Structures are given as C-alpha cells and as structure tokens.
Amino acid sequence: MTGTAVIIPAKDEADRIGATVAAALALSGVDLVVVVDDGSADQTGRVAKAAGARVIRHSRNRGKAAAMESGAEAVRLLDGETPRNLLFLDADLGETARAAEPLIKPVMAGEADMTIAVFVTRVKLGGHGFVVKLARRGIERATGWTPAQPLNGQRCLTRTAYEAARPLARGFGVETALTIDLIRRGFRVREVEVEMAHRATGTDWRAQLHRARQFRDVAWALLVRG
C-alpha cells in the first residue's frame, strides 16, 4: 500500500512546530514527516527534529513554493519503488493536524488525485478576504470550478499529480496555480471538510504586508495562466 509523507514548510514556528509534527506522525499511513526550515531565525528546525521530523534547512527564506519543492524532493530521494503520496500541512496547525486524516483517505483510495482542506471551524481573519475572492474567481474563470477555500494549503496529492504541476508557482500563488494546473490536465480535485485551524493573520503592518504579497503572487499566478 502506498504510504503518505507529510511536508511542512516552516519559518519561525518554534512555538507550534513540535505539536504539528507530533500530530502529523500520528496520522494513519504516515511514515515520514519532513519539515523544511525556510530561513528561520528561531529554533524551528531543532524543535521539529526533536519531535521526530526529518529537517531540511534553507539558509535564507526562499518562500513557500520553494520549501514545498525542497520537501517533495527529499521525499523522492527516500521513496522506494512505490512513491509516497504527499500531504502538505502548515506549520502552525499544532494538535489540529491530527484531523488531516480525511484528506489522505480519498487519495489513498484512488478517488481523488488531490484533496484540499475546507476548515469547518473558521478563525476570525484580520483581512477582508480580497485575496480569497481573487483566487476563487480566477480559478472559476480558468476551470469552471468554484472552490470554497482556494488558498487552503492543507493538501494531499499523488506523486504523479505533484510532478504534473511542476514547476510550482512562486510564493503564495502556489495553491491557486496547483488547482488550476491539475484540473486543466484532467486530474481529479476534491475539497474535504476537516476540523483543523491555524493562526489567523492579524491587522498590524506585518499582516497587511503579508496580504499584499499574497495578492501579488496570486495575481501573477492567474495572469500567466490566462
């Protein structure tokens, strides 16, 4: 049976990464957790390793898509004859990562090529959802499908689907691009409700800068896909 590897891009998440790794390791069928420490200034990598993850470190921050690619390449090098499925999780999920099981099952059963999480319990967001609306409308125009949570980074996919979507779109445009590229190539994409939650972005200048970068990257991913 095909196993599942969890890949967790992480930057400055020392306070939550240990709990996230422990929860990921408890998932059925998961036999490998890879944390990509993307230029953290804290002890993210050390905490992740102590929790049982294999850790890859970028000496400088290279962005989410680059971290995802580094993690997937590490899994490929460790795979046997049958490649593992890939489950991407955010570093700040903490213990709620235990609820990722429903994302794995449809892929393991051959019912979907990629699953995308829909958080049942929504945290209060500091922004106004303009990036989400941009991504949702862009995906709908490109594919005819309207996702509920287009930017959700909790995704499980087969190695075949992952390779078909490479190279990944840069930065925060990666989720939007993954969805469009796989649907256009005929892969089956399904949203799955899960009881997971991550830290909400706030309203300070750092949060506003984060959303601006998200908007830029999503807009670029849509633009190059017509």
PDB file of C-alpha atoms in Angstrom:
ATOM      1  CA  MET A   1       0.000   0.000   0.000  1.00  0.00           C
ATOM      2  CA  THR A   2       1.223   3.489  -0.839  1.00  0.00           C
ATOM      3  CA  GLY A   3       2.327   5.411   2.210  1.00  0.00           C
ATOM      4  CA  THR A   4       1.992   9.124   2.850  1.00  0.00           C
ATOM      5  CA  ALA A   5       4.735  11.623   3.581  1.00  0.00           C
ATOM      6  CA  VAL A   6       3.925  14.904   5.300  1.00  0.00           C
ATOM      7  CA  ILE A   7       5.773  18.020   4.163  1.00  0.00           C
ATOM      8  CA  ILE A   8       5.670  21.088   6.409  1.00  0.00           C
ATOM      9  CA  PRO A   9       7.167  24.380   5.207  1.00  0.00           C
ATOM     10  CA  ALA A  10       8.077  26.395   8.301  1.00  0.00           C
ATOM     11  CA  LYS A  11       9.538  29.773   9.177  1.00  0.00           C
ATOM     12  CA  ASP A  12       9.890  30.963  12.764  1.00  0.00           C
ATOM     13  CA  GLU A  13       7.338  28.468  14.104  1.00  0.00           C
ATOM     14  CA  ALA A  14       9.294  27.080  17.067  1.00  0.00           C
ATOM     15  CA  ASP A  15       6.299  27.553  19.365  1.00  0.00           C
ATOM     16  CA  ARG A  16       3.973  25.320  17.313  1.00  0.00           C
ATOM     17  CA  ILE A  17       6.043  23.100  15.057  1.00  0.00           C
ATOM     18  CA  GLY A  18       6.629  20.425  17.704  1.00  0.00           C
ATOM     19  CA  ALA A  19       2.913  19.848  18.236  1.00  0.00           C
ATOM     20  CA  THR A  20       2.276  19.920  14.480  1.00  0.00           C
ATOM     21  CA  VAL A  21       4.944  17.297  13.808  1.00  0.00           C
ATOM     22  CA  ALA A  22       3.726  15.034  16.617  1.00  0.00           C
ATOM     23  CA  ALA A  23       0.159  15.225  15.325  1.00  0.00           C
ATOM     24  CA  ALA A  24       1.270  14.523  11.748  1.00  0.00           C
ATOM     25  CA  LEU A  25       3.250  11.463  12.828  1.00  0.00           C
ATOM     26  CA  ALA A  26       0.105  10.077  14.473  1.00  0.00           C
ATOM     27  CA  LEU A  27      -1.842  10.072  11.186  1.00  0.00           C
ATOM     28  CA  SER A  28      -2.701   6.674   9.755  1.00  0.00           C
ATOM     29  CA  GLY A  29      -0.413   5.680   6.881  1.00  0.00           C
ATOM     30  CA  VAL A  30       2.120   8.446   7.552  1.00  0.00           C
ATOM     31  CA  ASP A  31       5.634   7.075   7.867  1.00  0.00           C
ATOM     32  CA  LEU A  32       7.647  10.218   7.167  1.00  0.00           C
ATOM     33  CA  VAL A  33       7.405  13.894   8.170  1.00  0.00           C
ATOM     34  CA  VAL A  34       9.728  16.383   6.506  1.00  0.00           C
ATOM     35  CA  VAL A  35       9.980  19.913   7.870  1.00  0.00           C
ATOM     36  CA  VAL A  36      11.581  22.497   5.610  1.00  0.00           C
ATOM     37  CA  ASP A  37      13.009  25.234   7.823  1.00  0.00           C
ATOM     38  CA  ASP A  38      12.804  28.155   5.423  1.00  0.00           C
ATOM     39  CA  GLY A  39      15.398  30.504   6.876  1.00  0.00           C
ATOM     40  CA  SER A  40      14.050  30.661  10.425  1.00  0.00           C
ATOM     41  CA  ALA A  41      15.701  32.908  12.977  1.00  0.00           C
ATOM     42  CA  ASP A  42      14.427  30.825  15.897  1.00  0.00           C
ATOM     43  CA  GLN A  43      14.732  27.145  16.888  1.00  0.00           C
ATOM     44  CA  THR A  44      12.138  25.820  14.427  1.00  0.00           C
ATOM     45  CA  GLY A  45      14.456  23.201  12.936  1.00  0.00           C
ATOM     46  CA  ARG A  46      15.746  21.947  16.268  1.00  0.00           C
ATOM     47  CA  VAL A  47      12.259  21.626  17.746  1.00  0.00           C
ATOM     48  CA  ALA A  48      10.980  19.838  14.635  1.00  0.00           C
ATOM     49  CA  LYS A  49      13.832  17.323  14.723  1.00  0.00           C
ATOM     50  CA  ALA A  50      13.274  16.659  18.419  1.00  0.00           C
ATOM     51  CA  ALA A  51       9.610  15.930  17.641  1.00  0.00           C
ATOM     52  CA  GLY A  52      10.577  13.263  15.101  1.00  0.00           C
ATOM     53  CA  ALA A  53      10.730  15.087  11.771  1.00  0.00           C
ATOM     54  CA  ARG A  54      13.452  14.967   9.169  1.00  0.00           C
ATOM     55  CA  VAL A  55      14.587  18.566   8.755  1.00  0.00           C
ATOM     56  CA  ILE A  56      15.881  20.407   5.706  1.00  0.00           C
ATOM     57  CA  ARG A  57      17.120  23.945   6.215  1.00  0.00           C
ATOM     58  CA  HIS A  58      17.226  26.806   3.753  1.00  0.00           C
ATOM     59  CA  SER A  59      19.958  29.223   4.818  1.00  0.00           C
ATOM     60  CA  ARG A  60      17.732  32.105   3.737  1.00  0.00           C
ATOM     61  CA  ASN A  61      13.994  32.495   3.304  1.00  0.00           C
ATOM     62  CA  ARG A  62      13.072  31.275  -0.184  1.00  0.00           C
ATOM     63  CA  GLY A  63       9.287  31.237   0.097  1.00  0.00           C
ATOM     64  CA  LYS A  64       6.577  28.643   0.463  1.00  0.00           C
ATOM     65  CA  ALA A  65       6.736  27.151  -3.022  1.00  0.00           C
ATOM     66  CA  ALA A  66      10.495  26.609  -2.789  1.00  0.00           C
ATOM     67  CA  ALA A  67      10.061  24.968   0.610  1.00  0.00           C
ATOM     68  CA  MET A  68       7.380  22.666  -0.800  1.00  0.00           C
ATOM     69  CA  GLU A  69       9.673  21.662  -3.655  1.00  0.00           C
ATOM     70  CA  SER A  70      12.603  21.003  -1.315  1.00  0.00           C
ATOM     71  CA  GLY A  71      10.404  18.815   0.858  1.00  0.00           C
ATOM     72  CA  ALA A  72       8.998  16.870  -2.077  1.00  0.00           C
ATOM     73  CA  GLU A  73      12.486  16.263  -3.453  1.00  0.00           C
ATOM     74  CA  ALA A  74      13.638  14.951  -0.077  1.00  0.00           C
ATOM     75  CA  VAL A  75      10.709  12.530  -0.027  1.00  0.00           C
ATOM     76  CA  ARG A  76      11.521  11.372  -3.560  1.00  0.00           C
ATOM     77  CA  LEU A  77      15.055  10.530  -2.512  1.00  0.00           C
ATOM     78  CA  LEU A  78      13.712   8.446   0.385  1.00  0.00           C
ATOM     79  CA  ASP A  79      10.943   6.712  -1.592  1.00  0.00           C
ATOM     80  CA  GLY A  80      11.160   3.064  -2.524  1.00  0.00           C
ATOM     81  CA  GLU A  81       9.692   1.526  -5.664  1.00  0.00           C
ATOM     82  CA  THR A  82       6.241   2.907  -4.879  1.00  0.00           C
ATOM     83  CA  PRO A  83       6.289   6.692  -4.398  1.00  0.00           C
ATOM     84  CA  ARG A  84       4.523   8.067  -1.370  1.00  0.00           C
ATOM     85  CA  ASN A  85       1.568  10.396  -1.591  1.00  0.00           C
ATOM     86  CA  LEU A  86       2.369  13.915  -0.389  1.00  0.00           C
ATOM     87  CA  LEU A  87       0.440  15.713   2.345  1.00  0.00           C
ATOM     88  CA  PHE A  88       1.319  19.392   2.698  1.00  0.00           C
ATOM     89  CA  LEU A  89       0.491  20.967   6.057  1.00  0.00           C
ATOM     90  CA  ASP A  90       1.043  24.411   7.537  1.00  0.00           C
ATOM     91  CA  ALA A  91       3.479  24.630  10.426  1.00  0.00           C
ATOM     92  CA  ASP A  92       1.109  26.423  12.803  1.00  0.00           C
ATOM     93  CA  LEU A  93      -1.683  23.816  12.882  1.00  0.00           C
ATOM     94  CA  GLY A  94      -0.478  22.406  16.185  1.00  0.00           C
ATOM     95  CA  GLU A  95      -2.522  19.499  17.535  1.00  0.00           C
ATOM     96  CA  THR A  96      -5.291  20.114  14.986  1.00  0.00           C
ATOM     97  CA  ALA A  97      -3.053  18.479  12.370  1.00  0.00           C
ATOM     98  CA  ARG A  98      -4.437  15.200  13.755  1.00  0.00           C
ATOM     99  CA  ALA A  99      -7.638  15.988  11.848  1.00  0.00           C
ATOM    100  CA  ALA A 100      -5.922  15.690   8.445  1.00  0.00           C
ATOM    101  CA  GLU A 101      -6.982  12.054   8.033  1.00  0.00           C
ATOM    102  CA  PRO A 102      -9.945  12.855   5.711  1.00  0.00           C
ATOM    103  CA  LEU A 103      -7.522  14.489   3.270  1.00  0.00           C
ATOM    104  CA  ILE A 104      -5.474  11.304   2.954  1.00  0.00           C
ATOM    105  CA  LYS A 105      -8.237   8.724   2.515  1.00  0.00           C
ATOM    106  CA  PRO A 106      -9.652   9.753  -0.914  1.00  0.00           C
ATOM    107  CA  VAL A 107      -6.149   9.874  -2.389  1.00  0.00           C
ATOM    108  CA  MET A 108      -5.193   6.526  -0.865  1.00  0.00           C
ATOM    109  CA  ALA A 109      -8.422   5.004  -2.201  1.00  0.00           C
ATOM    110  CA  GLY A 110      -7.815   6.328  -5.713  1.00  0.00           C
ATOM    111  CA  GLU A 111     -10.914   8.523  -5.568  1.00  0.00           C
ATOM    112  CA  ALA A 112      -9.057  11.829  -5.949  1.00  0.00           C
ATOM    113  CA  ASP A 113      -5.688  12.972  -7.253  1.00  0.00           C
ATOM    114  CA  MET A 114      -5.601  15.978  -4.915  1.00  0.00           C
ATOM    115  CA  THR A 115      -7.673  16.881  -1.898  1.00  0.00           C
ATOM    116  CA  ILE A 116      -7.947  20.391  -0.469  1.00  0.00           C
ATOM    117  CA  ALA A 117      -8.995  21.102   3.111  1.00  0.00           C
ATOM    118  CA  VAL A 118     -12.053  23.144   3.955  1.00  0.00           C
ATOM    119  CA  PHE A 119     -11.825  24.249   7.571  1.00  0.00           C
ATOM    120  CA  VAL A 120     -15.176  23.677   9.271  1.00  0.00           C
ATOM    121  CA  THR A 121     -14.250  25.958  12.159  1.00  0.00           C
ATOM    122  CA  ARG A 122     -13.118  29.267  10.750  1.00  0.00           C
ATOM    123  CA  VAL A 123     -10.833  31.535  12.730  1.00  0.00           C
ATOM    124  CA  LYS A 124     -11.532  35.245  12.609  1.00  0.00           C
ATOM    125  CA  LEU A 125      -9.364  36.817   9.942  1.00  0.00           C
ATOM    126  CA  GLY A 126      -7.837  40.243  10.162  1.00  0.00           C
ATOM    127  CA  GLY A 127      -8.273  40.969   6.465  1.00  0.00           C
ATOM    128  CA  HIS A 128     -11.305  41.391   4.248  1.00  0.00           C
ATOM    129  CA  GLY A 129     -10.963  38.289   2.111  1.00  0.00           C
ATOM    130  CA  PHE A 130      -9.963  40.143  -1.046  1.00  0.00           C
ATOM    131  CA  VAL A 131      -7.162  37.694  -1.818  1.00  0.00           C
ATOM    132  CA  VAL A 132      -9.524  34.742  -1.344  1.00  0.00           C
ATOM    133  CA  LYS A 133     -12.034  36.328  -3.717  1.00  0.00           C
ATOM    134  CA  LEU A 134      -9.342  36.960  -6.301  1.00  0.00           C
ATOM    135  CA  ALA A 135      -8.184  33.328  -6.160  1.00  0.00           C
ATOM    136  CA  ARG A 136     -11.712  31.898  -6.186  1.00  0.00           C
ATOM    137  CA  ARG A 137     -12.843  33.949  -9.151  1.00  0.00           C
ATOM    138  CA  GLY A 138      -9.614  33.273 -11.020  1.00  0.00           C
ATOM    139  CA  ILE A 139      -9.934  29.507 -10.541  1.00  0.00           C
ATOM    140  CA  GLU A 140     -13.567  29.624 -11.583  1.00  0.00           C
ATOM    141  CA  ARG A 141     -12.735  31.505 -14.786  1.00  0.00           C
ATOM    142  CA  ALA A 142      -9.855  29.178 -15.602  1.00  0.00           C
ATOM    143  CA  THR A 143     -11.526  25.849 -14.842  1.00  0.00           C
ATOM    144  CA  GLY A 144     -15.267  26.296 -14.311  1.00  0.00           C
ATOM    145  CA  TRP A 145     -14.937  25.009 -10.729  1.00  0.00           C
ATOM    146  CA  THR A 146     -15.619  27.244  -7.712  1.00  0.00           C
ATOM    147  CA  PRO A 147     -13.630  26.250  -4.605  1.00  0.00           C
ATOM    148  CA  ALA A 148     -14.808  27.131  -1.114  1.00  0.00           C
ATOM    149  CA  GLN A 149     -11.314  27.790   0.292  1.00  0.00           C
ATOM    150  CA  PRO A 150      -8.977  28.280  -2.689  1.00  0.00           C
ATOM    151  CA  LEU A 151      -5.953  29.345  -0.627  1.00  0.00           C
ATOM    152  CA  ASN A 152      -6.025  26.496   1.858  1.00  0.00           C
ATOM    153  CA  GLY A 153      -2.547  24.977   1.984  1.00  0.00           C
ATOM    154  CA  GLN A 154      -3.552  21.654   3.539  1.00  0.00           C
ATOM    155  CA  ARG A 155      -3.474  19.358   0.510  1.00  0.00           C
ATOM    156  CA  CYS A 156      -2.833  15.711  -0.188  1.00  0.00           C
ATOM    157  CA  LEU A 157      -1.862  14.606  -3.692  1.00  0.00           C
ATOM    158  CA  THR A 158      -0.274  11.749  -5.536  1.00  0.00           C
ATOM    159  CA  ARG A 159       3.313  11.987  -6.672  1.00  0.00           C
ATOM    160  CA  THR A 160       2.040  11.821 -10.262  1.00  0.00           C
ATOM    161  CA  ALA A 161      -0.200  14.843  -9.709  1.00  0.00           C
ATOM    162  CA  TYR A 162       2.587  16.762  -7.986  1.00  0.00           C
ATOM    163  CA  GLU A 163       5.015  16.147 -10.837  1.00  0.00           C
ATOM    164  CA  ALA A 164       2.388  17.223 -13.378  1.00  0.00           C
ATOM    165  CA  ALA A 165       2.082  20.599 -11.630  1.00  0.00           C
ATOM    166  CA  ARG A 166       5.795  21.368 -11.607  1.00  0.00           C
ATOM    167  CA  PRO A 167       7.395  23.830 -11.609  1.00  0.00           C
ATOM    168  CA  LEU A 168       5.276  25.214  -8.797  1.00  0.00           C
ATOM    169  CA  ALA A 169       4.140  28.810  -8.969  1.00  0.00           C
ATOM    170  CA  ARG A 170       6.175  31.204  -6.874  1.00  0.00           C
ATOM    171  CA  GLY A 171       5.401  32.252  -3.341  1.00  0.00           C
ATOM    172  CA  PHE A 172       1.798  32.451  -2.215  1.00  0.00           C
ATOM    173  CA  GLY A 173       0.435  31.771  -5.694  1.00  0.00           C
ATOM    174  CA  VAL A 174       1.275  28.088  -5.328  1.00  0.00           C
ATOM    175  CA  GLU A 175      -2.152  26.883  -4.143  1.00  0.00           C
ATOM    176  CA  THR A 176      -4.087  28.757  -6.816  1.00  0.00           C
ATOM    177  CA  ALA A 177      -1.760  27.518  -9.537  1.00  0.00           C
ATOM    178  CA  LEU A 178      -1.809  23.913  -8.281  1.00  0.00           C
ATOM    179  CA  THR A 179      -5.589  23.819  -8.516  1.00  0.00           C
ATOM    180  CA  ILE A 180      -5.761  25.334 -11.993  1.00  0.00           C
ATOM    181  CA  ASP A 181      -2.925  23.305 -13.448  1.00  0.00           C
ATOM    182  CA  LEU A 182      -4.186  19.957 -12.179  1.00  0.00           C
ATOM    183  CA  ILE A 183      -7.808  20.492 -13.206  1.00  0.00           C
ATOM    184  CA  ARG A 184      -6.725  21.628 -16.666  1.00  0.00           C
ATOM    185  CA  ARG A 185      -4.629  18.472 -17.003  1.00  0.00           C
ATOM    186  CA  GLY A 186      -7.588  16.266 -16.129  1.00  0.00           C
ATOM    187  CA  PHE A 187      -6.706  15.391 -12.544  1.00  0.00           C
ATOM    188  CA  ARG A 188      -9.492  14.924 -10.004  1.00  0.00           C
ATOM    189  CA  VAL A 189      -9.526  17.626  -7.328  1.00  0.00           C
ATOM    190  CA  ARG A 190     -11.838  17.456  -4.327  1.00  0.00           C
ATOM    191  CA  GLU A 191     -12.428  19.665  -1.286  1.00  0.00           C
ATOM    192  CA  VAL A 192     -12.798  17.870   2.054  1.00  0.00           C
ATOM    193  CA  GLU A 193     -14.127  19.300   5.310  1.00  0.00           C
ATOM    194  CA  VAL A 194     -11.754  18.970   8.275  1.00  0.00           C
ATOM    195  CA  GLU A 195     -11.687  20.127  11.890  1.00  0.00           C
ATOM    196  CA  MET A 196      -8.402  21.968  11.639  1.00  0.00           C
ATOM    197  CA  ALA A 197      -7.343  25.515  12.426  1.00  0.00           C
ATOM    198  CA  HIS A 198      -4.241  27.670  12.153  1.00  0.00           C
ATOM    199  CA  ARG A 199      -3.191  31.020  13.491  1.00  0.00           C
ATOM    200  CA  ALA A 200      -5.130  33.859  11.910  1.00  0.00           C
ATOM    201  CA  THR A 201      -3.288  36.788  10.401  1.00  0.00           C
ATOM    202  CA  GLY A 202      -3.774  39.998  12.337  1.00  0.00           C
ATOM    203  CA  THR A 203      -4.233  43.607  11.343  1.00  0.00           C
ATOM    204  CA  ASP A 204      -0.817  45.114  12.040  1.00  0.00           C
ATOM    205  CA  TRP A 205       1.549  46.286   9.301  1.00  0.00           C
ATOM    206  CA  ARG A 206       3.235  42.879   9.039  1.00  0.00           C
ATOM    207  CA  ALA A 207      -0.108  41.218   8.405  1.00  0.00           C
ATOM    208  CA  GLN A 208      -1.031  43.830   5.825  1.00  0.00           C
ATOM    209  CA  LEU A 209       2.304  43.302   4.083  1.00  0.00           C
ATOM    210  CA  HIS A 210       1.691  39.544   4.098  1.00  0.00           C
ATOM    211  CA  ARG A 211      -1.689  40.010   2.418  1.00  0.00           C
ATOM    212  CA  ALA A 212      -0.173  42.363  -0.147  1.00  0.00           C
ATOM    213  CA  ARG A 213       2.398  39.717  -1.032  1.00  0.00           C
ATOM    214  CA  GLN A 214      -0.332  37.108  -1.240  1.00  0.00           C
ATOM    215  CA  PHE A 215      -2.320  39.310  -3.601  1.00  0.00           C
ATOM    216  CA  ARG A 216       0.735  39.923  -5.786  1.00  0.00           C
ATOM    217  CA  ASP A 217       1.619  36.232  -6.054  1.00  0.00           C
ATOM    218  CA  VAL A 218      -1.944  35.043  -6.670  1.00  0.00           C
ATOM    219  CA  ALA A 219      -2.484  37.732  -9.288  1.00  0.00           C
ATOM    220  CA  TRP A 220       0.730  36.719 -11.069  1.00  0.00           C
ATOM    221  CA  ALA A 221      -0.208  33.014 -10.985  1.00  0.00           C
ATOM    222  CA  LEU A 222      -3.546  33.864 -12.587  1.00  0.00           C
ATOM    223  CA  LEU A 223      -2.041  36.209 -15.142  1.00  0.00           C
ATOM    224  CA  VAL A 224       0.426  33.679 -16.550  1.00  0.00           C
ATOM    225  CA  ARG A 225      -2.380  31.098 -16.812  1.00  0.00           C
ATOM    226  CA  GLY A 226      -4.535  33.309 -18.974  1.00  0.00           C
TER     227      GLY A 226
END
